[in-house]
Short mmCIF file of C-alpha atoms in Angstrom, two decimals:
data_model
loop_
_atom_site.label_atom_id
_atom_site.label_comp_id
_atom_site.label_asym_id
_atom_site.label_seq_id
_atom_site.Cartn_x
_atom_site.Cartn_y
_atom_site.Cartn_z
CA MET A 176 -76.83 -95.74 9.32
CA ARG A 177 -75.50 -94.41 6.04
CA THR A 178 -75.00 -90.67 5.74
CA LEU A 179 -74.24 -90.48 2.02
CA GLY A 180 -75.80 -92.02 -1.07
CA PRO A 181 -79.33 -93.06 -2.02
CA GLY A 182 -81.60 -93.99 0.88
CA SER A 183 -79.29 -92.34 3.42
CA VAL A 184 -79.68 -89.53 5.95
CA SER A 185 -78.67 -87.09 3.20
CA SER A 186 -81.52 -88.36 1.07
CA LEU A 187 -83.97 -87.80 3.94
CA LEU A 188 -82.63 -84.29 4.56
CA LYS A 189 -82.89 -83.53 0.85
CA THR A 190 -86.59 -84.49 0.97
CA VAL A 191 -87.11 -82.28 4.03
CA LEU A 192 -85.36 -79.39 2.29
CA ASP A 193 -87.55 -79.92 -0.79
CA VAL A 194 -90.72 -79.75 1.28
CA VAL A 195 -89.58 -76.63 3.16
CA TYR A 196 -88.36 -74.97 -0.04
CA PHE A 197 -91.56 -75.48 -2.01
CA GLY A 198 -93.69 -74.62 1.04
CA LEU A 199 -91.80 -71.37 1.42
CA LEU A 200 -92.16 -70.70 -2.31
CA VAL A 201 -95.94 -70.84 -1.89
CA VAL A 202 -95.75 -68.52 1.13
CA ALA A 203 -93.46 -66.16 -0.80
CA GLY A 204 -95.95 -66.12 -3.67
CA ALA A 205 -98.75 -65.21 -1.27
CA LEU A 206 -96.54 -62.54 0.25
CA GLY A 207 -95.83 -61.13 -3.19
CA LEU A 208 -99.54 -60.87 -3.87
CA ALA A 209 -100.04 -59.17 -0.50
CA ALA A 210 -97.28 -56.70 -1.33
CA LEU A 211 -98.88 -56.01 -4.69
CA ALA A 212 -102.19 -55.43 -2.99
CA ALA A 213 -100.52 -53.07 -0.52
CA LEU A 214 -99.01 -51.10 -3.39
CA LEU A 215 -102.45 -50.75 -4.94
CA PHE A 216 -104.09 -49.78 -1.64
CA ARG A 217 -101.59 -47.02 -0.93
CA PHE A 218 -103.35 -44.89 -3.49
CA ASP A 219 -106.59 -45.20 -1.55
CA PRO A 220 -106.29 -43.32 1.76
CA THR A 221 -109.39 -44.95 3.21
CA MET A 222 -107.85 -48.41 2.78
CA VAL A 223 -104.61 -47.30 4.40
CA LYS A 224 -106.58 -45.94 7.35
CA GLY A 225 -108.33 -49.26 7.53
CA ILE A 226 -105.12 -51.05 8.47
CA ALA A 227 -105.36 -51.02 12.23
CA ILE A 228 -102.19 -51.76 14.11
CA ASP A 229 -102.15 -51.62 17.88
CA GLY A 230 -99.42 -49.88 19.81
CA ALA A 231 -97.68 -46.57 19.66
CA GLY A 232 -96.11 -47.30 16.29
CA GLY A 233 -99.42 -48.11 14.69
CA GLN A 234 -99.82 -44.70 13.07
CA VAL A 235 -96.32 -44.81 11.63
CA LEU A 236 -96.82 -48.27 10.17
CA THR A 237 -99.72 -47.01 8.09
CA ARG A 238 -97.39 -44.65 6.22
CA PRO A 239 -96.89 -46.04 2.70
CA GLU A 240 -93.10 -45.71 2.75
CA VAL A 241 -92.90 -47.60 6.05
CA LEU A 242 -95.23 -50.31 4.80
CA GLY A 243 -93.30 -50.50 1.54
CA GLY A 244 -89.99 -50.75 3.39
CA LEU A 245 -91.42 -53.46 5.60
CA PHE A 246 -92.51 -55.48 2.60
CA VAL A 247 -89.15 -54.98 0.89
CA ALA A 248 -87.33 -56.14 4.03
CA ILE A 249 -89.56 -59.19 4.40
CA GLY A 250 -89.27 -59.90 0.67
CA LEU A 251 -85.46 -59.71 0.82
CA TYR A 252 -85.42 -61.95 3.86
CA VAL A 253 -87.65 -64.57 2.26
CA ALA A 254 -85.67 -64.37 -1.01
CA GLY A 255 -82.44 -64.90 0.93
CA VAL A 256 -83.86 -67.90 2.75
CA LEU A 257 -85.18 -69.33 -0.54
CA ILE A 258 -81.79 -69.02 -2.22
CA ILE A 259 -80.10 -70.63 0.81
CA LEU A 260 -82.57 -73.52 0.72
CA ASN A 261 -82.17 -73.88 -3.03
CA ARG A 262 -78.37 -74.07 -2.77
CA LEU A 263 -78.58 -76.51 0.13
CA ARG A 264 -80.92 -78.69 -1.93
CA LYS A 265 -78.33 -78.77 -4.70
CA VAL A 266 -75.59 -79.63 -2.22
CA PHE A 267 -77.72 -82.45 -0.85
CA VAL A 268 -78.36 -83.75 -4.37
CA THR A 269 -74.61 -84.33 -4.67
CA LEU A 270 -74.49 -85.89 -1.19
CA THR A 271 -77.36 -88.21 -2.11
CA ALA A 272 -75.48 -89.15 -5.28
CA GLY A 273 -72.49 -90.04 -3.09
CA ASP A 274 -70.35 -87.27 -4.56
CA PRO A 275 -69.84 -84.76 -1.72
CA PHE A 276 -66.76 -83.10 -3.17
CA HIS A 277 -68.41 -81.88 -6.32
CA PRO A 278 -66.58 -78.68 -7.36
CA ASP A 279 -69.84 -76.68 -7.51
CA ASN A 280 -70.49 -77.30 -3.80
CA VAL A 281 -67.72 -74.85 -2.88
CA ALA A 282 -69.46 -71.90 -4.53
CA ARG A 283 -72.83 -73.05 -3.16
CA LEU A 284 -71.57 -73.15 0.42
CA ARG A 285 -69.81 -69.81 0.07
CA LEU A 286 -73.04 -68.27 -1.18
CA VAL A 287 -74.97 -69.82 1.71
CA GLY A 288 -72.44 -68.36 4.17
CA ALA A 289 -72.58 -64.93 2.54
CA LEU A 290 -76.38 -64.94 2.52
CA LEU A 291 -76.57 -66.03 6.15
CA ALA A 292 -74.24 -63.16 7.05
CA GLY A 293 -76.31 -60.79 4.91
CA LEU A 294 -79.55 -61.85 6.59
CA GLU A 295 -78.00 -61.39 10.02
CA ILE A 296 -76.79 -57.91 9.10
CA MET A 297 -80.18 -57.10 7.60
CA ARG A 298 -81.79 -58.06 10.91
CA TYR A 299 -79.71 -55.37 12.64
CA LEU A 300 -80.46 -52.80 9.90
CA VAL A 301 -84.21 -53.44 10.10
CA TRP A 302 -84.04 -53.04 13.85
CA ALA A 303 -82.08 -49.78 13.51
CA GLY A 304 -84.51 -48.54 10.86
CA SER A 305 -87.50 -49.39 12.99
CA LEU A 306 -85.98 -47.39 15.86
CA ALA A 307 -85.76 -44.35 13.63
CA LEU A 308 -89.18 -44.71 12.00
CA VAL A 309 -91.27 -46.11 14.83
CA PRO A 310 -90.57 -44.11 17.99
CA GLY A 311 -92.69 -46.19 20.30
CA ILE A 312 -91.25 -49.55 19.37
CA ASP A 313 -89.97 -51.98 21.96
CA ARG A 314 -86.27 -51.08 22.27
CA THR A 315 -85.07 -54.47 23.34
CA GLY A 316 -83.56 -54.93 19.90
CA PRO A 317 -81.75 -57.89 18.45
CA SER A 318 -78.75 -59.02 20.42
CA ILE A 319 -75.62 -60.01 18.55
CA SER A 320 -76.19 -63.70 18.00
CA LEU A 321 -72.88 -65.39 18.78
CA SER A 322 -74.15 -68.81 17.78
CA GLY A 323 -75.47 -67.31 14.52
CA TRP A 324 -72.11 -65.79 13.61
CA PHE A 325 -70.36 -68.95 14.72
CA SER A 326 -72.58 -70.96 12.35
CA ILE A 327 -71.80 -68.55 9.52
CA LEU A 328 -68.06 -68.97 10.10
CA VAL A 329 -68.49 -72.75 10.20
CA VAL A 330 -70.22 -72.62 6.80
CA PHE A 331 -67.31 -70.64 5.34
CA VAL A 332 -64.79 -73.08 6.86
CA LEU A 333 -66.84 -75.99 5.47
CA ALA A 334 -66.73 -74.35 2.04
CA GLU A 335 -62.93 -74.35 2.25
CA VAL A 336 -62.95 -77.99 3.39
CA PHE A 337 -65.08 -78.83 0.35
CA ARG A 338 -62.68 -76.85 -1.88
CA GLU A 339 -59.79 -78.94 -0.58
CA GLY A 340 -61.88 -82.09 -1.04
CA ALA A 341 -62.68 -81.09 -4.62
CA ARG A 342 -58.98 -80.47 -5.27
CA LEU A 343 -58.05 -83.88 -3.88
CA ARG A 344 -60.80 -85.50 -5.90
CA ARG A 345 -59.42 -83.87 -9.04
CA GLU A 346 -55.94 -85.07 -8.12
CA ALA A 347 -57.25 -88.59 -7.59
CA GLU A 348 -59.08 -88.49 -10.92
CA LEU A 349 -55.86 -87.52 -12.68
CA THR A 350 -53.78 -90.13 -10.91
CA ILE A 351 -53.62 -93.08 -13.24
CA MET B 260 -46.40 -80.85 -18.39
CA ALA B 261 -42.69 -81.28 -17.69
CA ILE B 262 -42.93 -85.06 -17.46
CA ARG B 263 -44.39 -86.84 -20.48
CA VAL B 264 -45.34 -90.51 -20.77
CA ASP B 265 -43.99 -91.66 -24.09
CA LEU B 266 -46.45 -94.39 -25.02
CA ASP B 267 -46.68 -93.87 -28.78
CA LYS B 268 -43.19 -95.09 -29.66
CA ARG B 269 -43.49 -98.12 -27.36
CA LEU B 270 -46.89 -99.00 -28.79
CA TYR B 271 -45.57 -98.67 -32.33
CA ASP B 272 -42.55 -100.84 -31.53
CA ARG B 273 -44.78 -103.53 -30.04
CA ARG B 274 -47.41 -103.13 -32.82
CA MET B 275 -49.97 -102.76 -30.07
CA SER B 276 -53.08 -100.60 -30.04
CA LEU B 277 -54.06 -98.35 -27.17
CA THR B 278 -57.18 -100.46 -26.61
CA GLU B 279 -55.13 -103.64 -26.32
CA LEU B 280 -52.71 -101.99 -23.90
CA ALA B 281 -55.62 -100.72 -21.83
CA ASP B 282 -57.02 -104.24 -21.61
CA ARG B 283 -53.69 -105.75 -20.64
CA VAL B 284 -52.80 -103.10 -18.07
CA GLY B 285 -56.29 -102.94 -16.60
CA VAL B 286 -56.93 -99.23 -16.99
CA THR B 287 -59.53 -97.54 -19.15
CA ILE B 288 -58.70 -96.08 -22.55
CA ALA B 289 -59.76 -92.71 -21.20
CA ASN B 290 -57.14 -92.93 -18.46
CA LEU B 291 -54.47 -94.06 -20.92
CA SER B 292 -55.36 -91.09 -23.09
CA ILE B 293 -54.93 -88.82 -20.06
CA LEU B 294 -51.45 -90.33 -19.63
CA LYS B 295 -50.65 -89.94 -23.31
CA THR B 296 -51.79 -86.34 -23.58
CA GLY B 297 -49.86 -85.28 -20.49
CA LYS B 298 -52.93 -84.33 -18.45
CA ALA B 299 -52.19 -86.82 -15.68
CA ARG B 300 -51.12 -85.43 -12.32
CA ALA B 301 -49.48 -88.62 -11.11
CA ILE B 302 -48.95 -92.25 -11.99
CA ARG B 303 -49.25 -95.13 -9.56
CA PHE B 304 -46.35 -97.56 -9.23
CA SER B 305 -48.81 -100.36 -9.98
CA THR B 306 -49.79 -98.72 -13.29
CA LEU B 307 -46.18 -98.03 -14.17
CA GLU B 308 -45.25 -101.60 -13.32
CA ALA B 309 -48.05 -102.95 -15.55
CA LEU B 310 -47.09 -100.65 -18.41
CA CYS B 311 -43.42 -101.70 -18.17
CA ARG B 312 -44.44 -105.35 -18.04
CA GLU B 313 -46.70 -105.17 -21.07
CA LEU B 314 -44.42 -102.91 -23.09
CA ASP B 315 -41.29 -104.76 -21.97
CA CYS B 316 -39.37 -101.67 -20.97
CA GLN B 317 -37.99 -99.79 -18.00
CA PRO B 318 -39.74 -96.84 -16.34
CA GLY B 319 -36.99 -94.54 -17.57
CA GLU B 320 -37.85 -95.46 -21.14
CA LEU B 321 -41.47 -94.47 -20.66
CA LEU B 322 -41.04 -91.22 -18.75
CA VAL B 323 -39.49 -88.29 -20.56
CA PHE B 324 -38.63 -84.93 -19.06
CA VAL B 325 -39.61 -82.05 -21.32
CA PRO B 326 -38.47 -78.60 -20.16
CA GLY B 327 -41.47 -76.32 -19.83
CA PRO B 328 -43.89 -74.78 -17.41
CA LEU B 329 -45.18 -76.93 -14.58
CA ASN B 330 -48.81 -78.00 -14.51
CA GLU B 331 -50.86 -75.26 -12.91
CA ASP B 332 -52.62 -76.21 -9.70
CA VAL B 333 -56.04 -77.70 -10.15
CA ASP B 334 -58.74 -76.09 -8.08
#
């Protein structure tokens, strides 16, 4: 089974990434509309009271600043995932074209690594923020994900491998 | 580039065009231009052999050392 080039595994993965990316774009659009609606509703106290959330933190979650923060956090998370998917799509375009060591792939993979790290850190920050804002929240917070951080490091190492590959490709191109 | 491939003089002596040399040696004109302009990072023995054969010269007559800064690393 071929892994690179047209009609290969890379091509299949590129299609999967396309579907997930555009699906998430639609979800993000809906989320944006929901956030906009929430911003409009915050000026109407009766609507805010109408948002019923069970649990001890329910009252806190109806506060506009908490709701706003929640939407910002979710928005940032979705934006991060969208950018990661977008960069991966571009990487897979080069893999499908049979040109894995395209120089641009280095920056793309570095960005993916940085965003994955950022999203992981944001997960901890959101958890810490929720502890401060929502007293009754379940305190079994996020554990440090070793496999997550391992994956992030692998992405950074892969970026360096691609950088070396791009350098060798350039050398080969200029060897006559 | 500290090492230059001196093709122009050889081509002039042989009354040969770059296109004709490219055809005879079996490399593209673009690659010959890279050699001529000093952008090449390396030259294969097979290419050098073909150039020497077609231009009827020795490698030392084609390669010229020009004092100057080394090529910066490509990234």
